[in-house]
Short mmCIF file of C-alpha atoms in Angstrom, two decimals:
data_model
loop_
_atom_site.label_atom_id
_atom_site.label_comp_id
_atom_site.label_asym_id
_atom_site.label_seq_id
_atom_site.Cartn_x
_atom_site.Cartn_y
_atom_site.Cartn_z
CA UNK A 146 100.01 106.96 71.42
CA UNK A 147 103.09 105.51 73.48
CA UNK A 148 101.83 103.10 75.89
CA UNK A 149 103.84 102.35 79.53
CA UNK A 150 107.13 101.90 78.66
CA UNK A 151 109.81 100.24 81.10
CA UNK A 152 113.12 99.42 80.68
CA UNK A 153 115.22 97.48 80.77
CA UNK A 154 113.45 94.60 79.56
CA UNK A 155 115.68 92.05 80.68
CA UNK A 156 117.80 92.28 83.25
CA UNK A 157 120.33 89.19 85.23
CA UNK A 158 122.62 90.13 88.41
CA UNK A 159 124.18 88.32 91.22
CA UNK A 160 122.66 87.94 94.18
CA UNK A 161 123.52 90.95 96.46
CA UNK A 162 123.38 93.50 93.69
CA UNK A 163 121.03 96.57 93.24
CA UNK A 164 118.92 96.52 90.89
CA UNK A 165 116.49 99.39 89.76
CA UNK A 166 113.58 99.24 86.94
CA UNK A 167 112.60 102.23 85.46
CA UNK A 168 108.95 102.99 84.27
CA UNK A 169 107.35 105.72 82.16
CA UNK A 170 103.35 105.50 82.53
CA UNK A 171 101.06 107.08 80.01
CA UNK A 172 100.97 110.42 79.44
CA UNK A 173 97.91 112.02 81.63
CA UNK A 174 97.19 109.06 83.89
CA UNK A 175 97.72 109.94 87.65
CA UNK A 176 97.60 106.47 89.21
CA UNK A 177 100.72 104.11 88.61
CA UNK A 178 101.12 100.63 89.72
CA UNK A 179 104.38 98.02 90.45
CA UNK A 180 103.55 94.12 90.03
CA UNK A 181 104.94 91.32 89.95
CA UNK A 182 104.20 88.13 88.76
CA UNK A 183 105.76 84.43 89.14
CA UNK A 184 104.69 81.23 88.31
CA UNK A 185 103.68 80.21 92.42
CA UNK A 186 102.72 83.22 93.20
CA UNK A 187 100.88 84.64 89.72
CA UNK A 188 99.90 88.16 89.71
CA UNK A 189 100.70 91.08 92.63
CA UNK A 190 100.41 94.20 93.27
CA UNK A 191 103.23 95.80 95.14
CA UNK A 192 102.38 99.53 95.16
CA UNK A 193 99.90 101.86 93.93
CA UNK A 194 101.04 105.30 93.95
CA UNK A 195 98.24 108.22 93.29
CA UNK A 196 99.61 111.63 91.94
CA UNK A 197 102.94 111.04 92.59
CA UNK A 198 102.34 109.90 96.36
CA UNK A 199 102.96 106.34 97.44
CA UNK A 200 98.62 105.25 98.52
CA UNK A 201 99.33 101.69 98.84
CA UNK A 202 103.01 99.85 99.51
CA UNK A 203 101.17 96.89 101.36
CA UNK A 204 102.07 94.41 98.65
CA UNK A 205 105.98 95.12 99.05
CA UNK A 206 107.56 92.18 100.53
CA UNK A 207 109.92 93.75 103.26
CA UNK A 208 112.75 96.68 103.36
CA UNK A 209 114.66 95.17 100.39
CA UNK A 210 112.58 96.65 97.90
CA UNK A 211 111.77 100.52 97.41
CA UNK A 212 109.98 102.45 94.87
CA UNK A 213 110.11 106.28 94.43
CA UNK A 214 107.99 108.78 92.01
CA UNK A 215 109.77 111.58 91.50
CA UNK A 216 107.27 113.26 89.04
CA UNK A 217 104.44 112.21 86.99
CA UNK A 218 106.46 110.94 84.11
CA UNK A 219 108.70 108.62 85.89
CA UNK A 220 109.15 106.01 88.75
CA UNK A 221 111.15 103.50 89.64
CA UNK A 222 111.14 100.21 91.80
CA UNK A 223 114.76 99.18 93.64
CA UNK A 224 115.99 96.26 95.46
CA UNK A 225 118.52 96.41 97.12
CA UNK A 226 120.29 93.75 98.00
CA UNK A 227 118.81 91.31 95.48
CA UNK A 228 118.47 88.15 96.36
CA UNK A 229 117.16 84.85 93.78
CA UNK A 230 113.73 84.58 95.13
CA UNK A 231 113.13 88.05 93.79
CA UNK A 232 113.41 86.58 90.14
CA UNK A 233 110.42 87.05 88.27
CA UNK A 234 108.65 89.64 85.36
CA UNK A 235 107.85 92.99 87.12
CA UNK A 236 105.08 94.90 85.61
CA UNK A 237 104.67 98.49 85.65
CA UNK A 238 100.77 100.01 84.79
CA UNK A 239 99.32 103.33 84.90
CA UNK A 240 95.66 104.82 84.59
CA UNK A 241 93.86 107.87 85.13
CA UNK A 242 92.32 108.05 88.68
CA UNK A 243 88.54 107.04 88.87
CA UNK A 244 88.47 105.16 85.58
CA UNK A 245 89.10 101.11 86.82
CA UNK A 246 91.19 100.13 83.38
CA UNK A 247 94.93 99.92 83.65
CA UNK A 248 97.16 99.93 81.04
CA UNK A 249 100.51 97.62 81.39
CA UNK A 250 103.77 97.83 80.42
CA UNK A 251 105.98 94.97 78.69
CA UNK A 252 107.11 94.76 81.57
CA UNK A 253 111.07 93.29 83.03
CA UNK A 254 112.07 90.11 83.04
CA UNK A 255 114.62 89.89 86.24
CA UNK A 256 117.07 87.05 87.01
CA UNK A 257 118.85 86.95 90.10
CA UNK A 258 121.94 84.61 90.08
CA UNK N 92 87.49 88.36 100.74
CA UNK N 93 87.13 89.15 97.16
CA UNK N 94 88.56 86.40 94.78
CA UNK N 95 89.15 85.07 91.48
CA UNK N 96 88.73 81.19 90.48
CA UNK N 97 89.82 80.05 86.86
CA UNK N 98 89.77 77.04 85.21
CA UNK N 99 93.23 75.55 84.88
CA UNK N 100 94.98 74.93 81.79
CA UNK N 101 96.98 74.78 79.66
CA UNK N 102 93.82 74.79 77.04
CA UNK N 103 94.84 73.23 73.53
CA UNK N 104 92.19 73.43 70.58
CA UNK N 105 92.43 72.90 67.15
CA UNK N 106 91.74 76.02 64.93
CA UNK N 107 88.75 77.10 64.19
CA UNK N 108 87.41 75.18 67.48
CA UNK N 109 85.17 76.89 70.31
CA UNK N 110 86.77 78.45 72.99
CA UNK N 111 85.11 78.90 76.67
CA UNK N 112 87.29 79.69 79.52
CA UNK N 113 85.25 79.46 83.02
CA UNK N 114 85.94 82.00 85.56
CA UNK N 115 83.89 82.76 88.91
CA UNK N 116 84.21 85.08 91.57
CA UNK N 117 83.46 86.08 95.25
CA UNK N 118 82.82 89.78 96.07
CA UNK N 119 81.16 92.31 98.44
CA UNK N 120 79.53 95.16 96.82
CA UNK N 121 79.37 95.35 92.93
CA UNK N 122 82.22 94.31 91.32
CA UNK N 123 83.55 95.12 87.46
CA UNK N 124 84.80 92.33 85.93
CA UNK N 125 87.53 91.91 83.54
CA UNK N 126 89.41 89.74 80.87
CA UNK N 127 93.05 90.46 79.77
CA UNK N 128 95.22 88.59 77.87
CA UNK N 129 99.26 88.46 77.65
CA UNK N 130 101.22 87.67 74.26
CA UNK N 131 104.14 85.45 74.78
CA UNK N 132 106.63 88.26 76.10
CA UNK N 133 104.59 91.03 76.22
CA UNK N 134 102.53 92.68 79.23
CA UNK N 135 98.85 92.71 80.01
CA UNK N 136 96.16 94.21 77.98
CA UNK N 137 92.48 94.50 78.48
CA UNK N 138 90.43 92.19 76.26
CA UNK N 139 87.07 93.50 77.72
CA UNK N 140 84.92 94.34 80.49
CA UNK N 141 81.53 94.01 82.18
CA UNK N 142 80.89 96.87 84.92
CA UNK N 143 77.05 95.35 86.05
CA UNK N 144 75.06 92.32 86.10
CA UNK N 145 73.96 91.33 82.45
CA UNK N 146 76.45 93.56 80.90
CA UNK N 147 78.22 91.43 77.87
CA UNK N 148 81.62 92.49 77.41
CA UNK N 149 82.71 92.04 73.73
CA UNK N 150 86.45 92.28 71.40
CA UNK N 151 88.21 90.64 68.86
CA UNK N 152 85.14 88.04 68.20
CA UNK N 153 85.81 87.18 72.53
CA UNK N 154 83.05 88.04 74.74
CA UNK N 155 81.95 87.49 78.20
CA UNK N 156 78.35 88.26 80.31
CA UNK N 157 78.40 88.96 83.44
CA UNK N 158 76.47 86.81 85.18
CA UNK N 159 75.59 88.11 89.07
CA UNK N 160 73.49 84.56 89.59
CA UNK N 161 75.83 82.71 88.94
CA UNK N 162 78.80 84.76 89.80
CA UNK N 163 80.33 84.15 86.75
CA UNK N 164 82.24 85.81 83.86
CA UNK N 165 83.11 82.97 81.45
CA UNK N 166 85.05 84.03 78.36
CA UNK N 167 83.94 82.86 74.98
CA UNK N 168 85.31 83.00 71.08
CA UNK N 169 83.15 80.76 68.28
CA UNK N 170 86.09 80.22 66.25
CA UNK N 171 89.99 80.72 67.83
CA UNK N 172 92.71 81.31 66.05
CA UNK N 173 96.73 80.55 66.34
CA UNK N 174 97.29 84.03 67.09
CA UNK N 175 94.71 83.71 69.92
CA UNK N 176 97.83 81.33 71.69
CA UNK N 177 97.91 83.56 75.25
CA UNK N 178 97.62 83.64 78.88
CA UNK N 179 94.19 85.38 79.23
CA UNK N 180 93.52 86.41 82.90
CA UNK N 181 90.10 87.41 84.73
CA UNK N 182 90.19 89.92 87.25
CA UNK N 183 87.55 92.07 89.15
CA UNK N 184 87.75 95.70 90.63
CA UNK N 185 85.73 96.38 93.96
CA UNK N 186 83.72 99.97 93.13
CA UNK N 187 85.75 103.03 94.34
CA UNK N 188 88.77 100.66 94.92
CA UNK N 189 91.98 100.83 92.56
CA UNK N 190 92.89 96.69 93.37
CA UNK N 191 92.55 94.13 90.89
CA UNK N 192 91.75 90.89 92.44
CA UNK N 193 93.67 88.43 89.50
CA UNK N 194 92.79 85.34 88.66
CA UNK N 195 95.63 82.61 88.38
CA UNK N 196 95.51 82.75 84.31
CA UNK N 197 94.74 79.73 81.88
CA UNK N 198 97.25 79.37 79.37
CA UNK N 199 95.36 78.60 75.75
CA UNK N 200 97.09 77.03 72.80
CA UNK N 201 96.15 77.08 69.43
CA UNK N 202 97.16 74.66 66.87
CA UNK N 203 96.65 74.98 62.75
#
């Protein structure tokens, strides 16, 4: 079975670039999450979208950063403009609603310059 | 508010050494409790779980007991390996909630 798959995996741009990371979650689950993680700041959640509908956006850090699902196969987190401080590995994770395991991606390793 | 405490590392045994990895919690309600662990360059992925007090959790020769007491979920191995070299995190889930609360991660090294 595929698991989450995001791409790209690595990814460096200039400051004041967009940047969007793509993510696939696993076939059948309904529930997809966006994290991020850093060495200060370790692991956080910055959305939880539920059948395609955006439940939970508290975690994004301000109007910089968007994330969209357009259909159950496919989502994608944006920020735009990027600045360094959003440097880190962004994690993408899916499950099926009700069950409490998620399932992460490889996730994207970003560096802003 | 709910929260996750682990021991800090970086943790560095010798193979074949015994592995514990302390990690506590504070919750309202009934929490399930969690252990994943992240390869060098990879993502997460679940190691095991506990959903109720006394539950053991159990993979890979790695288990954990969920300890409601104590408030505790310490992760355990008799005999590590090199390839058990990882960042291994705790985390709990609040019932009927989809958050993980994360714990910071301890960082274990394994040498031959």
């Amino acid at each position: 079975d595929a698991g989450v798959i995001q791409s790209p995996r690595h990814e460096v741009t200039e400051m004041g670039q967009e940047v969007t990371l793509r993510c696939k979650p696993i076939s059948g689950h309904n529930s997809l999450f966006w994290y991020r993680q850093t060495m200060m700041r370790g692991l956080e959640l910055l959305i939880y979208f539920n059948n395609n509908v955006p439940i939970d956006d508290s975690g994004m850090p301000e109007d910089r950063f968007s994330a969209k699902m357009p259909n159950a196969s496919f989502s994608t987190l944006k920020i735009q403009p990027s600045e360094p401080r959003d440097s880190a590995v962004y994690f993408c994770a899916s499950s099926r609603t009700g069950e409490e395991t998620q399932y992460f991606g490889p996730g994207t390793r970003l560096l802003v310059l | 508010g709910n929260s996750v405490t682990q021991m800090e590392g970086p943790v560095t045994l010798s193979e074949e050494a015994f592995l514990t990895i302390n990690c506590t919690y504070t919750a309202t309600g009934y929490p399930s409790l969690f252990w994943y662990v992240q390869y060098p360059g990879e993502g997460l992925q679940l190691l095991l779980k506990a959903t109720k007090a006394d539950d053991k959790g159990s993979n890979k020769g790695f288990e954990a007991t969920y300890r409601k007491e104590t408030t505790s979920f310490h992760l355990e191995k008799g005999s590590v390996q090199v390839s058990d070299s990882a960042v291994y995190f705790c985390a709990l889930s609040t019932s009927g909630t989809y958050k993980y609360i994360f714990g910071t991660g301890t960082r274990l090294k394994v040498l031959a």
